[in-house]
PDB file of C-alpha atoms in Angstrom:
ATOM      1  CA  UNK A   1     -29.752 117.462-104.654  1.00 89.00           C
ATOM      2  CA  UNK A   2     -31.686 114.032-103.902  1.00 90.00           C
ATOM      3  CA  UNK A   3     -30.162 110.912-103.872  1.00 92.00           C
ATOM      4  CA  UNK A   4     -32.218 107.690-103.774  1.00 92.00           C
ATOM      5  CA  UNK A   5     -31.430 104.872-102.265  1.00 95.00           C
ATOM      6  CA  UNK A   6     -32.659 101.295-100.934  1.00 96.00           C
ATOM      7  CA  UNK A   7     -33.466 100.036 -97.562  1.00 97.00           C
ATOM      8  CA  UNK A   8     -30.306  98.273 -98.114  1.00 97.00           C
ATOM      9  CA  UNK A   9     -28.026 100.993 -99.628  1.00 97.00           C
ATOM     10  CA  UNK A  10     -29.154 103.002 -96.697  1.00 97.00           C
ATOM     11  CA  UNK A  11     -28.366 100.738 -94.167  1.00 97.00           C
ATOM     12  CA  UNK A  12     -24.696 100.552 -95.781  1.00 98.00           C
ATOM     13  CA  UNK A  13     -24.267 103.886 -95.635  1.00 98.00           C
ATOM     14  CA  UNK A  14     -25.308 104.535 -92.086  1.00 98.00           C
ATOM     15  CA  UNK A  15     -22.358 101.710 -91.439  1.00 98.00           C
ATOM     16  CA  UNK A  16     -19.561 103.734 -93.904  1.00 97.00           C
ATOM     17  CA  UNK A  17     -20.537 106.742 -91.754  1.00 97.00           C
ATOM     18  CA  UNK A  18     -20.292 105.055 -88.208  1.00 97.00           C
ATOM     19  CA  UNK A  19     -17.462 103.811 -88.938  1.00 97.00           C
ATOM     20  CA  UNK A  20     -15.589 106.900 -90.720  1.00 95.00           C
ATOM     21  CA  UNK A  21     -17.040 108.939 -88.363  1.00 94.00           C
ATOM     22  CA  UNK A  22     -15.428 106.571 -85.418  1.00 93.00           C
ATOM     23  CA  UNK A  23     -11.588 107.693 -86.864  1.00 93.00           C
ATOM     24  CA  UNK A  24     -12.034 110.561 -87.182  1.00 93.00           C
ATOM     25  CA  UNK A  25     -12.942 111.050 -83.512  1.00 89.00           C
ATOM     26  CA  UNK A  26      -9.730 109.271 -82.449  1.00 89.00           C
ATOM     27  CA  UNK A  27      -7.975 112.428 -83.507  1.00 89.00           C
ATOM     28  CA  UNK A  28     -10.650 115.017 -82.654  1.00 81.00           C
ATOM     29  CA  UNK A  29     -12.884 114.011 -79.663  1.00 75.00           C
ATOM     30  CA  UNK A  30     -15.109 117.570 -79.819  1.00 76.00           C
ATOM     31  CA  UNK A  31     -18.888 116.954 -80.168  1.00 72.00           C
ATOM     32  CA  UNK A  32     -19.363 119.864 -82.516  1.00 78.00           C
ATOM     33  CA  UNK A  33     -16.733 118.557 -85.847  1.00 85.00           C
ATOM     34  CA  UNK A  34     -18.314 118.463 -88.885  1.00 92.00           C
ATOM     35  CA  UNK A  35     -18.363 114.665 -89.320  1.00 93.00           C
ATOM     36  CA  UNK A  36     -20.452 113.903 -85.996  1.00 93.00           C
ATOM     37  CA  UNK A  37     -22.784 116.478 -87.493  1.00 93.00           C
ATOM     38  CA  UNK A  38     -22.841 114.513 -90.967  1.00 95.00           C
ATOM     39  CA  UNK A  39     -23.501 111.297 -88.933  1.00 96.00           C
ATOM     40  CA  UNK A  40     -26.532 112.777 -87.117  1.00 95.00           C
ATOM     41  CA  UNK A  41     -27.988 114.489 -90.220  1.00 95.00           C
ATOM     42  CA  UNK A  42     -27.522 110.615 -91.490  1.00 97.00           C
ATOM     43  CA  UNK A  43     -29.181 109.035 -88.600  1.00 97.00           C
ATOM     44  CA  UNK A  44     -31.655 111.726 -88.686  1.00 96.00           C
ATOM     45  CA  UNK A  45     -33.693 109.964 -91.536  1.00 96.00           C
ATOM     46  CA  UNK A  46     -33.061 106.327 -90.333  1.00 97.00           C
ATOM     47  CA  UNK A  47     -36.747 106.023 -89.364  1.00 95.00           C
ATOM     48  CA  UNK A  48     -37.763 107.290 -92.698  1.00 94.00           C
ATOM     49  CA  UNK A  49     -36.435 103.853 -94.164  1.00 95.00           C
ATOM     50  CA  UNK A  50     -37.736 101.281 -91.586  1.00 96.00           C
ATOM     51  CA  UNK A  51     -33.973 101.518 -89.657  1.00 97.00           C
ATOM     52  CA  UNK A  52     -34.770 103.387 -86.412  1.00 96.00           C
ATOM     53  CA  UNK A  53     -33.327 100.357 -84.467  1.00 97.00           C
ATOM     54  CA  UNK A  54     -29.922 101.462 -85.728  1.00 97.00           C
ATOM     55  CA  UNK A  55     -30.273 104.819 -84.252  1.00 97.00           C
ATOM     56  CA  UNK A  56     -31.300 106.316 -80.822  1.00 96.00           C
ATOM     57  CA  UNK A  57     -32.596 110.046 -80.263  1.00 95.00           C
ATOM     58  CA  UNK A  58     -31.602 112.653 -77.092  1.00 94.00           C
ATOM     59  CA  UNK A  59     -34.849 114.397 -76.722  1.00 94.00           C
ATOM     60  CA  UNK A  60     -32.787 116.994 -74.215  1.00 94.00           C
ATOM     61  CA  UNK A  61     -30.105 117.168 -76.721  1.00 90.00           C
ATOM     62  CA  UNK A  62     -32.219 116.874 -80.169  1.00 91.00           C
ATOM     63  CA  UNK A  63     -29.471 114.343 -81.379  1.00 92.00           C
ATOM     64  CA  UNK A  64     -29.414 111.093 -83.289  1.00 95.00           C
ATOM     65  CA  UNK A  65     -26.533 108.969 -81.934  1.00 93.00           C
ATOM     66  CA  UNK A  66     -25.630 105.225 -83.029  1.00 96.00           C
ATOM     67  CA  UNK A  67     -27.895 102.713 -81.125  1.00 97.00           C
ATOM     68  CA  UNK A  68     -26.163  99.758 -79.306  1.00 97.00           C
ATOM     69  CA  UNK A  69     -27.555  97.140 -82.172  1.00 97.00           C
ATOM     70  CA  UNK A  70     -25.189  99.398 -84.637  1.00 97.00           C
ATOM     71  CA  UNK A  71     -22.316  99.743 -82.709  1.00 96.00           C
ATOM     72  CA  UNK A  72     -22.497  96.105 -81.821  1.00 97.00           C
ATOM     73  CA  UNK A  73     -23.153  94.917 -85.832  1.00 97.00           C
ATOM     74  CA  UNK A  74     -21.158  91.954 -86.005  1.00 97.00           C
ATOM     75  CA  UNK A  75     -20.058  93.027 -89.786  1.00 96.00           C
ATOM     76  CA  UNK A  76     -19.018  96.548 -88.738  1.00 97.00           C
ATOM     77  CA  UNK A  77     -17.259  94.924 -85.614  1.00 97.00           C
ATOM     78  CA  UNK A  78     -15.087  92.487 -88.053  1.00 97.00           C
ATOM     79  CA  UNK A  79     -14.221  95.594 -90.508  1.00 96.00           C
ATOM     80  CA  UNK A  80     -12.506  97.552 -87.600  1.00 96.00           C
ATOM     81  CA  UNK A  81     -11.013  94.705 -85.747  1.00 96.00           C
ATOM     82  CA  UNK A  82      -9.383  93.744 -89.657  1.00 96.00           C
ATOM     83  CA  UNK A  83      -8.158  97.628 -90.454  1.00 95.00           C
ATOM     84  CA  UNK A  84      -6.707  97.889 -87.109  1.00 95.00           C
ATOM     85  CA  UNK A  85      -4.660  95.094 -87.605  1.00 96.00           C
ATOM     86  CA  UNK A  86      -3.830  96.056 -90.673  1.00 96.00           C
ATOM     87  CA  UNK A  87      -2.718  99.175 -89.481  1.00 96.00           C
ATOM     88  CA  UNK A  88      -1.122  97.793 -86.623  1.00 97.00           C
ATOM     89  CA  UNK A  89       1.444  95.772 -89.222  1.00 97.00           C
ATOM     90  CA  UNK A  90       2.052  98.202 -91.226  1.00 97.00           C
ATOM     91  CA  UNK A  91       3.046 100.962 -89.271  1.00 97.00           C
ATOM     92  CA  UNK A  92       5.188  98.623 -87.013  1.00 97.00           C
ATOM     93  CA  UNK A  93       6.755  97.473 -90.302  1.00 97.00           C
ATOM     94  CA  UNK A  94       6.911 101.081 -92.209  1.00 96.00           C
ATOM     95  CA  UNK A  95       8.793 102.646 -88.321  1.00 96.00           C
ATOM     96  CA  UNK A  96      11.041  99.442 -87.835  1.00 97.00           C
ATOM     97  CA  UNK A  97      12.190 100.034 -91.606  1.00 96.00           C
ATOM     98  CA  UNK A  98      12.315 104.084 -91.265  1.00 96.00           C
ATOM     99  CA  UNK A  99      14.319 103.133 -88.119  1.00 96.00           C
ATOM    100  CA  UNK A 100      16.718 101.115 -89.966  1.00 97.00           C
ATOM    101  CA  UNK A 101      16.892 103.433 -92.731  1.00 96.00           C
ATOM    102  CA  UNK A 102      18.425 106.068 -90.778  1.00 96.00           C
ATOM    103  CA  UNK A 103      20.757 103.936 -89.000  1.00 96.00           C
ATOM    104  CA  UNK A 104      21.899 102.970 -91.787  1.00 95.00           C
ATOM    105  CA  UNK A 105      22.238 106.552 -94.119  1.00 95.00           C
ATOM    106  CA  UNK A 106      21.586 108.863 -90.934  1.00 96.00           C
ATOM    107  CA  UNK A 107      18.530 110.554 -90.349  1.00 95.00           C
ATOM    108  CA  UNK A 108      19.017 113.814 -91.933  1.00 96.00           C
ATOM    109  CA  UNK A 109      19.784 111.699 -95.633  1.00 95.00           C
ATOM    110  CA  UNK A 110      16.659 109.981 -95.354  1.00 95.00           C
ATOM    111  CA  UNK A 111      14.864 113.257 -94.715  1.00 94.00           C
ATOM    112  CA  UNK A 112      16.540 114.683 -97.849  1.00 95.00           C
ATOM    113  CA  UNK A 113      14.943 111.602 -99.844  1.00 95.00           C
ATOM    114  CA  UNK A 114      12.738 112.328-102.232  1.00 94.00           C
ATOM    115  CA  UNK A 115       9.370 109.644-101.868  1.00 93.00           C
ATOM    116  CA  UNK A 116      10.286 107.691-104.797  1.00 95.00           C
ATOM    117  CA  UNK A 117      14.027 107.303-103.397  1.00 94.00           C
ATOM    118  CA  UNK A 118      12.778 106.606 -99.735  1.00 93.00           C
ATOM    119  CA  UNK A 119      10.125 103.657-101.647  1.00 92.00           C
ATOM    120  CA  UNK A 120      13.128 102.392-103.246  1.00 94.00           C
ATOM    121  CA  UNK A 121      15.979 102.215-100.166  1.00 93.00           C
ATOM    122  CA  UNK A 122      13.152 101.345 -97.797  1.00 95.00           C
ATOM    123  CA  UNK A 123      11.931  98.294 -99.884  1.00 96.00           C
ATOM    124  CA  UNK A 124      14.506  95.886 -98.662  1.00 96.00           C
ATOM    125  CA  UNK A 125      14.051  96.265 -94.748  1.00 97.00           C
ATOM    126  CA  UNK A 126      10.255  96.128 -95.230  1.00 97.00           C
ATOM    127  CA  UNK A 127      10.493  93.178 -96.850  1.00 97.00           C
ATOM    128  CA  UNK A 128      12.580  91.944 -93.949  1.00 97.00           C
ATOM    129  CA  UNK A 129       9.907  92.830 -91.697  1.00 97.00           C
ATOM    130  CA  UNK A 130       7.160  91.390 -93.443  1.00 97.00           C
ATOM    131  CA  UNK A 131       8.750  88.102 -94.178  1.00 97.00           C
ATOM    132  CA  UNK A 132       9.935  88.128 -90.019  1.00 96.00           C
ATOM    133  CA  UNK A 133       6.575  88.949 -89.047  1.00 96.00           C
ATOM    134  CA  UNK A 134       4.611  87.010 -91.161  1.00 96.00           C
ATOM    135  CA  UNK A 135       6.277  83.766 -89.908  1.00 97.00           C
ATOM    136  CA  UNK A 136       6.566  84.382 -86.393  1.00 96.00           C
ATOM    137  CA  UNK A 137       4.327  87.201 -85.680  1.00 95.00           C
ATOM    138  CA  UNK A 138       5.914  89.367 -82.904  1.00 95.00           C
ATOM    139  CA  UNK A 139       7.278  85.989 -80.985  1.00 96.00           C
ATOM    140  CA  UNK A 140      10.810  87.179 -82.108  1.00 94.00           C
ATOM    141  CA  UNK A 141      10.291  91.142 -80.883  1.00 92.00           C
ATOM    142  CA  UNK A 142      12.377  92.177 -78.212  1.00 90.00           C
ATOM    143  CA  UNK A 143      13.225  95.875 -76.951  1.00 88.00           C
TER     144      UNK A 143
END
């Protein structure tokens, strides 16, 4: 298969696959998954398109690795500061609802819930949370 693509289309997807390829090794830090290996394959043509200052190459290794002007890109910088807030919010809000949820029908009920029914009861203390939170941020959180 070929795929063509512009100086700028490239350039976007060397970013999409920085910055998947950053989650993923949250969860699995080994050096040999297949996603670091889809990044360097990616990187691996970089100077092909006129991008080499994106990418840096181990000779010892025979790697292509992000360079410091990618993983400083103000744009890709903004995109994971904004999705881990986002995910920051709404998994305080989805566990502080869960939470309540079983206090309130025990935990083994809301296990037997089916998703739909879970949606449904858990709607109203989400709301809660997102209405508390979006007014006074975590100012009112106490444990």
């Amino acid at each position: 298969m070929k795929i063509n693509f512009t100086k700028e289309q490239y350039e976007t997807l060397m970013k999409i696959v920085y910055m998947g390829n950053g989650i993923v090794n949250t969860v699995d830090e080994s050096e040999d998954n297949k996603f670091n290996a889809m990044e360097e394959y990616i990187f691996s043509f970089a100077k092909n398109v006129g991008l080499e200052h994106l990418v840096e190459y181990d000779e010892k290794e025979k790697i292509y690795y992000p360079s410091e002007k990618l993983e400083e890109d103000e744009e890709i910088i903004e995109y994971i500061q904004s999705y881990d807030d986002n995910i920051f919010w709404e998994k305080l809000i989805f566990n502080l609802a869960r939470r309540d949820m079983e206090n309130k029908y025990g935990r083994r009920a809301v296990e037997k819930m089916s998703e739909d029914e879970s949606l449904i009861e858990g709607q109203p203390f989400e709301q809660k949370y997102e209405k508390e939170f979006s007014k006074n941020g975590l100012k009112n959180l106490k444990i």
